[in-house]
PDB file of C-alpha atoms in Angstrom:
ATOM      1  CA  ARG L 650     -23.698  26.784  -7.190  1.00 76.00           C
ATOM      2  CA  LYS L 651     -21.417  26.466  -4.078  1.00 85.00           C
ATOM      3  CA  GLU L 652     -23.150  26.947  -0.753  1.00 91.00           C
ATOM      4  CA  VAL L 653     -20.688  29.643   0.218  1.00 94.00           C
ATOM      5  CA  GLU L 654     -18.787  31.599  -2.389  1.00 95.00           C
ATOM      6  CA  GLN L 655     -15.919  33.973  -1.919  1.00 95.00           C
ATOM      7  CA  ASP L 656     -13.546  35.795  -4.282  1.00 89.00           C
ATOM      8  CA  PRO L 657     -10.299  33.972  -3.751  1.00 87.00           C
ATOM      9  CA  GLY L 658      -8.129  37.072  -4.396  1.00 88.00           C
ATOM     10  CA  PRO L 659      -5.386  37.743  -3.726  1.00 93.00           C
ATOM     11  CA  PHE L 660      -6.098  41.279  -2.659  1.00 96.00           C
ATOM     12  CA  ASN L 661      -2.831  43.161  -2.539  1.00 97.00           C
ATOM     13  CA  VAL L 662      -3.166  46.395  -0.595  1.00 97.00           C
ATOM     14  CA  PRO L 663      -0.704  48.912   0.899  1.00 98.00           C
ATOM     15  CA  GLU L 664      -0.572  49.585   4.620  1.00 98.00           C
ATOM     16  CA  GLY L 665      -3.212  51.938   5.696  1.00 98.00           C
ATOM     17  CA  ALA L 666      -5.665  50.992   2.945  1.00 98.00           C
ATOM     18  CA  THR L 667      -9.279  49.974   3.424  1.00 98.00           C
ATOM     19  CA  VAL L 668     -10.278  46.656   1.908  1.00 97.00           C
ATOM     20  CA  ALA L 669     -13.592  44.932   1.771  1.00 96.00           C
ATOM     21  CA  PHE L 670     -14.480  41.187   1.106  1.00 94.00           C
ATOM     22  CA  ASN L 671     -17.871  39.885   0.145  1.00 95.00           C
ATOM     23  CA  CYS L 672     -19.249  36.421   0.577  1.00 96.00           C
ATOM     24  CA  THR L 673     -22.541  35.003  -0.751  1.00 97.00           C
ATOM     25  CA  TYR L 674     -24.467  31.994   0.628  1.00 96.00           C
ATOM     26  CA  SER L 675     -27.124  29.930  -1.059  1.00 94.00           C
ATOM     27  CA  ASN L 676     -29.428  28.676   1.790  1.00 92.00           C
ATOM     28  CA  SER L 677     -31.844  31.399   2.898  1.00 92.00           C
ATOM     29  CA  ALA L 678     -32.464  29.396   6.106  1.00 91.00           C
ATOM     30  CA  SER L 679     -28.914  29.909   7.351  1.00 91.00           C
ATOM     31  CA  GLN L 680     -28.818  31.713  10.689  1.00 90.00           C
ATOM     32  CA  SER L 681     -25.225  31.921  11.845  1.00 92.00           C
ATOM     33  CA  PHE L 682     -22.477  33.809  10.091  1.00 94.00           C
ATOM     34  CA  PHE L 683     -18.755  34.233  10.892  1.00 95.00           C
ATOM     35  CA  TRP L 684     -15.517  35.458   9.552  1.00 97.00           C
ATOM     36  CA  TYR L 685     -12.493  33.302  10.417  1.00 97.00           C
ATOM     37  CA  ARG L 686      -8.897  34.160   9.784  1.00 98.00           C
ATOM     38  CA  GLN L 687      -6.336  31.596   8.697  1.00 97.00           C
ATOM     39  CA  ASP L 688      -2.616  32.380   8.600  1.00 97.00           C
ATOM     40  CA  CYS L 689      -0.466  30.346   6.263  1.00 94.00           C
ATOM     41  CA  ARG L 690      -0.196  26.718   7.292  1.00 91.00           C
ATOM     42  CA  LYS L 691      -2.050  27.417  10.571  1.00 96.00           C
ATOM     43  CA  GLU L 692      -5.512  26.641  11.922  1.00 97.00           C
ATOM     44  CA  PRO L 693      -8.523  28.897  11.373  1.00 97.00           C
ATOM     45  CA  LYS L 694      -9.375  31.234  14.238  1.00 97.00           C
ATOM     46  CA  LEU L 695     -12.517  33.245  14.772  1.00 95.00           C
ATOM     47  CA  LEU L 696     -12.223  36.800  13.696  1.00 97.00           C
ATOM     48  CA  MET L 697     -15.773  37.878  14.391  1.00 95.00           C
ATOM     49  CA  SER L 698     -19.369  36.730  14.329  1.00 93.00           C
ATOM     50  CA  VAL L 699     -21.734  38.633  11.985  1.00 94.00           C
ATOM     51  CA  TYR L 700     -24.960  39.909  13.414  1.00 90.00           C
ATOM     52  CA  SER L 701     -28.081  41.092  11.598  1.00 90.00           C
ATOM     53  CA  SER L 702     -27.603  44.712  12.566  1.00 89.00           C
ATOM     54  CA  GLY L 703     -23.975  44.643  11.568  1.00 90.00           C
ATOM     55  CA  ASN L 704     -21.118  44.825  14.101  1.00 94.00           C
ATOM     56  CA  GLU L 705     -17.680  46.356  14.496  1.00 96.00           C
ATOM     57  CA  ASP L 706     -14.520  45.283  16.330  1.00 95.00           C
ATOM     58  CA  GLY L 707     -11.836  47.902  16.095  1.00 97.00           C
ATOM     59  CA  ARG L 708     -10.751  48.186  12.523  1.00 98.00           C
ATOM     60  CA  PHE L 709     -13.069  45.433  11.399  1.00 98.00           C
ATOM     61  CA  THR L 710     -16.728  45.784  10.398  1.00 98.00           C
ATOM     62  CA  ALA L 711     -19.049  42.984   9.387  1.00 97.00           C
ATOM     63  CA  GLN L 712     -22.320  43.354   7.695  1.00 97.00           C
ATOM     64  CA  LEU L 713     -25.108  40.897   6.831  1.00 96.00           C
ATOM     65  CA  ASN L 714     -27.695  41.375   3.994  1.00 95.00           C
ATOM     66  CA  ARG L 715     -30.259  38.670   4.348  1.00 94.00           C
ATOM     67  CA  ALA L 716     -32.279  39.791   1.315  1.00 94.00           C
ATOM     68  CA  SER L 717     -29.333  39.423  -1.052  1.00 94.00           C
ATOM     69  CA  GLN L 718     -27.755  36.587   1.022  1.00 95.00           C
ATOM     70  CA  TYR L 719     -24.337  38.047   1.357  1.00 94.00           C
ATOM     71  CA  ILE L 720     -22.089  39.061   4.182  1.00 97.00           C
ATOM     72  CA  SER L 721     -19.112  41.389   4.061  1.00 97.00           C
ATOM     73  CA  LEU L 722     -16.042  42.259   5.970  1.00 98.00           C
ATOM     74  CA  LEU L 723     -14.403  45.645   5.888  1.00 98.00           C
ATOM     75  CA  ILE L 724     -10.852  46.157   7.206  1.00 98.00           C
ATOM     76  CA  ARG L 725      -9.798  49.793   7.733  1.00 98.00           C
ATOM     77  CA  ASP L 726      -6.214  51.087   8.188  1.00 98.00           C
ATOM     78  CA  SER L 727      -4.768  47.663   6.980  1.00 98.00           C
ATOM     79  CA  LYS L 728      -1.686  46.470   8.923  1.00 98.00           C
ATOM     80  CA  LEU L 729       1.030  44.098   7.607  1.00 98.00           C
ATOM     81  CA  SER L 730      -0.211  41.681  10.304  1.00 98.00           C
ATOM     82  CA  ASP L 731      -3.617  41.508   8.620  1.00 98.00           C
ATOM     83  CA  SER L 732      -2.058  39.493   5.810  1.00 98.00           C
ATOM     84  CA  ALA L 733      -3.903  36.154   5.890  1.00 97.00           C
ATOM     85  CA  THR L 734      -6.757  34.268   4.360  1.00 97.00           C
ATOM     86  CA  TYR L 735     -10.247  35.230   5.518  1.00 98.00           C
ATOM     87  CA  LEU L 736     -12.840  32.449   5.597  1.00 97.00           C
ATOM     88  CA  CYS L 737     -16.560  33.082   5.358  1.00 97.00           C
ATOM     89  CA  VAL L 738     -18.466  30.605   7.408  1.00 95.00           C
ATOM     90  CA  VAL L 739     -22.220  29.903   7.417  1.00 94.00           C
ATOM     91  CA  ASN L 740     -24.270  27.349   9.015  1.00 90.00           C
ATOM     92  CA  ARG L 741     -26.127  25.002   6.623  1.00 85.00           C
ATOM     93  CA  GLY L 742     -29.798  25.882   6.692  1.00 78.00           C
ATOM     94  CA  ASN L 743     -31.422  24.862   9.896  1.00 75.00           C
ATOM     95  CA  THR L 744     -28.593  22.543  10.961  1.00 78.00           C
ATOM     96  CA  ASP L 745     -25.623  23.043  13.222  1.00 79.00           C
ATOM     97  CA  LYS L 746     -23.207  22.193  10.515  1.00 87.00           C
ATOM     98  CA  LEU L 747     -20.815  24.932   9.323  1.00 90.00           C
ATOM     99  CA  ILE L 748     -20.015  25.461   5.699  1.00 92.00           C
ATOM    100  CA  PHE L 749     -16.661  27.139   4.971  1.00 94.00           C
ATOM    101  CA  GLY L 750     -15.869  29.316   1.944  1.00 95.00           C
ATOM    102  CA  THR L 751     -12.676  28.670   0.197  1.00 95.00           C
ATOM    103  CA  GLY L 752     -11.232  31.940   1.618  1.00 95.00           C
ATOM    104  CA  THR L 753     -10.067  35.244   0.393  1.00 96.00           C
ATOM    105  CA  ARG L 754      -6.316  35.930   0.535  1.00 96.00           C
ATOM    106  CA  LEU L 755      -5.167  39.361   1.672  1.00 97.00           C
ATOM    107  CA  GLN L 756      -1.577  40.553   1.317  1.00 97.00           C
ATOM    108  CA  VAL L 757      -0.730  43.901   2.899  1.00 98.00           C
ATOM    109  CA  PHE L 758       2.502  45.425   1.665  1.00 97.00           C
ATOM    110  CA  PRO L 759       4.598  48.214   3.178  1.00 97.00           C
TER     111      PRO L 759
ATOM    112  CA  ASN P 486      -4.558  26.458  28.571  1.00 67.00           C
ATOM    113  CA  ALA P 487      -4.114  23.757  25.846  1.00 78.00           C
ATOM    114  CA  GLY P 488      -7.440  24.122  23.980  1.00 94.00           C
ATOM    115  CA  VAL P 489      -7.550  21.591  21.223  1.00 97.00           C
ATOM    116  CA  THR P 490      -4.558  19.371  20.747  1.00 96.00           C
ATOM    117  CA  GLN P 491      -3.970  17.352  17.649  1.00 97.00           C
ATOM    118  CA  THR P 492      -1.276  14.775  17.040  1.00 96.00           C
ATOM    119  CA  PRO P 493       0.687  14.056  14.914  1.00 97.00           C
ATOM    120  CA  LYS P 494       1.422  17.320  13.012  1.00 96.00           C
ATOM    121  CA  PHE P 495       2.847  15.528  10.073  1.00 97.00           C
ATOM    122  CA  GLN P 496       2.450  11.979   8.779  1.00 97.00           C
ATOM    123  CA  VAL P 497       3.393  10.111   5.633  1.00 98.00           C
ATOM    124  CA  LEU P 498       1.547   6.849   4.911  1.00 97.00           C
ATOM    125  CA  LYS P 499       1.785   4.193   2.275  1.00 98.00           C
ATOM    126  CA  THR P 500      -1.373   3.284   0.386  1.00 98.00           C
ATOM    127  CA  GLY P 501      -3.333   0.729   2.322  1.00 97.00           C
ATOM    128  CA  GLN P 502      -1.892   1.545   5.744  1.00 97.00           C
ATOM    129  CA  SER P 503      -4.109   2.570   8.569  1.00 96.00           C
ATOM    130  CA  MET P 504      -3.586   5.113  11.252  1.00 96.00           C
ATOM    131  CA  THR P 505      -5.350   7.230  13.901  1.00 98.00           C
ATOM    132  CA  LEU P 506      -5.250  10.949  14.200  1.00 98.00           C
ATOM    133  CA  GLN P 507      -5.685  12.019  17.800  1.00 98.00           C
ATOM    134  CA  CYS P 508      -7.655  14.958  19.043  1.00 98.00           C
ATOM    135  CA  ALA P 509      -8.218  16.094  22.593  1.00 97.00           C
ATOM    136  CA  GLN P 510      -9.784  19.164  24.117  1.00 97.00           C
ATOM    137  CA  ASP P 511      -9.777  20.433  27.684  1.00 96.00           C
ATOM    138  CA  MET P 512     -12.652  22.930  27.400  1.00 94.00           C
ATOM    139  CA  ASN P 513     -15.453  20.511  28.243  1.00 93.00           C
ATOM    140  CA  HIS P 514     -17.011  21.179  24.882  1.00 94.00           C
ATOM    141  CA  GLU P 515     -19.861  18.830  23.782  1.00 93.00           C
ATOM    142  CA  TYR P 516     -19.402  19.330  20.055  1.00 93.00           C
ATOM    143  CA  MET P 517     -16.334  18.031  18.208  1.00 95.00           C
ATOM    144  CA  SER P 518     -15.712  17.593  14.582  1.00 95.00           C
ATOM    145  CA  TRP P 519     -13.121  16.639  11.978  1.00 97.00           C
ATOM    146  CA  TYR P 520     -12.511  18.606   8.803  1.00 97.00           C
ATOM    147  CA  ARG P 521     -10.165  18.193   5.847  1.00 98.00           C
ATOM    148  CA  GLN P 522      -8.783  21.081   3.860  1.00 97.00           C
ATOM    149  CA  ASP P 523      -7.738  20.799   0.299  1.00 96.00           C
ATOM    150  CA  PRO P 524      -6.387  23.476  -2.070  1.00 90.00           C
ATOM    151  CA  GLY P 525      -9.199  25.386  -3.753  1.00 85.00           C
ATOM    152  CA  MET P 526     -11.869  23.906  -1.465  1.00 87.00           C
ATOM    153  CA  GLY P 527     -13.265  25.033   1.852  1.00 87.00           C
ATOM    154  CA  LEU P 528     -12.977  22.984   4.946  1.00 94.00           C
ATOM    155  CA  ARG P 529     -15.192  19.897   4.526  1.00 96.00           C
ATOM    156  CA  LEU P 530     -16.805  18.088   7.364  1.00 95.00           C
ATOM    157  CA  ILE P 531     -15.827  14.427   7.751  1.00 97.00           C
ATOM    158  CA  HIS P 532     -17.429  13.313  10.972  1.00 96.00           C
ATOM    159  CA  TYR P 533     -18.803  15.071  14.125  1.00 94.00           C
ATOM    160  CA  SER P 534     -20.046  14.269  17.575  1.00 94.00           C
ATOM    161  CA  VAL P 535     -22.495  16.120  19.793  1.00 91.00           C
ATOM    162  CA  GLY P 536     -21.399  14.314  22.921  1.00 92.00           C
ATOM    163  CA  ALA P 537     -19.751  11.243  24.307  1.00 94.00           C
ATOM    164  CA  GLY P 538     -21.172   8.070  22.646  1.00 95.00           C
ATOM    165  CA  ILE P 539     -22.717   9.965  19.806  1.00 95.00           C
ATOM    166  CA  THR P 540     -21.138  10.377  16.333  1.00 96.00           C
ATOM    167  CA  ASP P 541     -22.515  11.205  12.917  1.00 94.00           C
ATOM    168  CA  GLN P 542     -21.281  11.527   9.298  1.00 95.00           C
ATOM    169  CA  GLY P 543     -20.460  14.828   7.630  1.00 93.00           C
ATOM    170  CA  GLU P 544     -20.037  15.541   3.952  1.00 93.00           C
ATOM    171  CA  VAL P 545     -17.092  13.297   3.176  1.00 96.00           C
ATOM    172  CA  PRO P 546     -17.081  10.335   5.650  1.00 97.00           C
ATOM    173  CA  ASN P 547     -16.020   7.540   3.397  1.00 96.00           C
ATOM    174  CA  GLY P 548     -12.735   5.923   4.376  1.00 96.00           C
ATOM    175  CA  TYR P 549     -12.818   7.368   7.902  1.00 98.00           C
ATOM    176  CA  ASN P 550     -14.098   6.163  11.301  1.00 97.00           C
ATOM    177  CA  VAL P 551     -14.551   7.998  14.532  1.00 98.00           C
ATOM    178  CA  SER P 552     -15.535   7.230  18.160  1.00 97.00           C
ATOM    179  CA  ARG P 553     -16.272   9.388  21.102  1.00 97.00           C
ATOM    180  CA  SER P 554     -15.804   7.392  24.289  1.00 97.00           C
ATOM    181  CA  THR P 555     -15.108  10.482  26.508  1.00 97.00           C
ATOM    182  CA  THR P 556     -15.980  14.195  26.196  1.00 96.00           C
ATOM    183  CA  GLU P 557     -12.284  15.099  25.786  1.00 97.00           C
ATOM    184  CA  ASP P 558     -11.159  12.766  22.936  1.00 98.00           C
ATOM    185  CA  PHE P 559     -12.307  12.345  19.391  1.00 98.00           C
ATOM    186  CA  PRO P 560      -9.908  10.298  17.299  1.00 98.00           C
ATOM    187  CA  LEU P 561     -10.128   9.866  13.555  1.00 98.00           C
ATOM    188  CA  ARG P 562      -9.191   6.554  11.922  1.00 98.00           C
ATOM    189  CA  LEU P 563      -8.120   6.054   8.443  1.00 97.00           C
ATOM    190  CA  LEU P 564      -8.975   2.486   7.655  1.00 92.00           C
ATOM    191  CA  SER P 565      -6.949   1.936   4.486  1.00 97.00           C
ATOM    192  CA  ALA P 566      -5.140   5.045   3.305  1.00 97.00           C
ATOM    193  CA  ALA P 567      -5.514   6.163  -0.281  1.00 97.00           C
ATOM    194  CA  PRO P 568      -3.711   9.039  -2.139  1.00 97.00           C
ATOM    195  CA  SER P 569      -7.037  10.888  -2.247  1.00 97.00           C
ATOM    196  CA  GLN P 570      -6.792  11.216   1.488  1.00 98.00           C
ATOM    197  CA  THR P 571      -3.777  13.367   1.167  1.00 98.00           C
ATOM    198  CA  SER P 572      -4.871  16.553   2.926  1.00 98.00           C
ATOM    199  CA  VAL P 573      -4.589  18.752   5.946  1.00 98.00           C
ATOM    200  CA  TYR P 574      -6.931  17.563   8.749  1.00 98.00           C
ATOM    201  CA  PHE P 575      -8.308  19.848  11.432  1.00 98.00           C
ATOM    202  CA  CYS P 576     -10.116  18.791  14.561  1.00 97.00           C
ATOM    203  CA  ALA P 577     -12.427  21.394  16.137  1.00 96.00           C
ATOM    204  CA  SER P 578     -14.519  21.713  19.277  1.00 95.00           C
ATOM    205  CA  SER P 579     -17.220  24.069  20.448  1.00 92.00           C
ATOM    206  CA  LEU P 580     -20.089  24.373  22.838  1.00 87.00           C
ATOM    207  CA  PHE P 581     -23.296  22.812  21.402  1.00 72.00           C
ATOM    208  CA  ASP P 582     -24.681  26.122  20.343  1.00 70.00           C
ATOM    209  CA  LEU P 583     -24.966  27.365  16.758  1.00 64.00           C
ATOM    210  CA  ASN P 584     -23.555  30.769  17.503  1.00 70.00           C
ATOM    211  CA  THR P 585     -20.466  29.924  19.434  1.00 80.00           C
ATOM    212  CA  GLU P 586     -16.857  29.913  18.376  1.00 88.00           C
ATOM    213  CA  ALA P 587     -15.203  26.739  17.020  1.00 93.00           C
ATOM    214  CA  PHE P 588     -11.733  26.188  18.279  1.00 95.00           C
ATOM    215  CA  PHE P 589      -9.404  24.369  15.947  1.00 97.00           C
ATOM    216  CA  GLY P 590      -6.399  22.213  16.580  1.00 97.00           C
ATOM    217  CA  GLN P 591      -3.113  22.911  14.799  1.00 97.00           C
ATOM    218  CA  GLY P 592      -3.791  20.492  11.993  1.00 97.00           C
ATOM    219  CA  THR P 593      -2.241  17.313  10.742  1.00 97.00           C
ATOM    220  CA  ARG P 594      -0.618  17.285   7.277  1.00 97.00           C
ATOM    221  CA  LEU P 595      -1.076  13.813   5.902  1.00 98.00           C
ATOM    222  CA  THR P 596       0.506  12.637   2.755  1.00 98.00           C
ATOM    223  CA  VAL P 597      -0.429   9.206   1.289  1.00 98.00           C
ATOM    224  CA  VAL P 598       2.087   7.828  -1.236  1.00 97.00           C
TER     225      VAL P 598
END
């Protein structure tokens, strides 16, 4: 089983739609959780950290479910500019090493 | 504000050649790392450093060397390039804290023929 698993997509959604991505992780000792965004042929950039109580940043909401070992990202009112690959990132157990999922590709169409 | 600067952006090598990928950051970050990204796989950690003079291996270190003589620079050396090292390489830096943001360079697209 992969340490971090994501549905690769692609998710093709119209502008204005709400879309959700899930990510599962295998190590129950993991403590840090992030969503990164990667545009085509560009470097990853932090979208948001994921906190235990859940957190929101504008149109983006992240949730953590420790019992089931998954994190989610909800994007409301999708924009064309949201088209990108979204990477789920988790630290490995009690270490400072980050484990990256393979990414979920989102394509927003007009 | 430069952030993390990687050079070169593109490189083609012949099998057996060696080269160094450069990485520099101007944010005074202690933690620097090198990843490779291949289709269908997440970024994989090659080597990392928690400070000047300290380096350690990641998941896929074979065929690569690193050094960290200053806080700012963290070069990655390919000793004898192989086609399996064809990949996109990213350098990243962050404060030495589990919960802080990792900043990535723009990447180096390496092809080994």
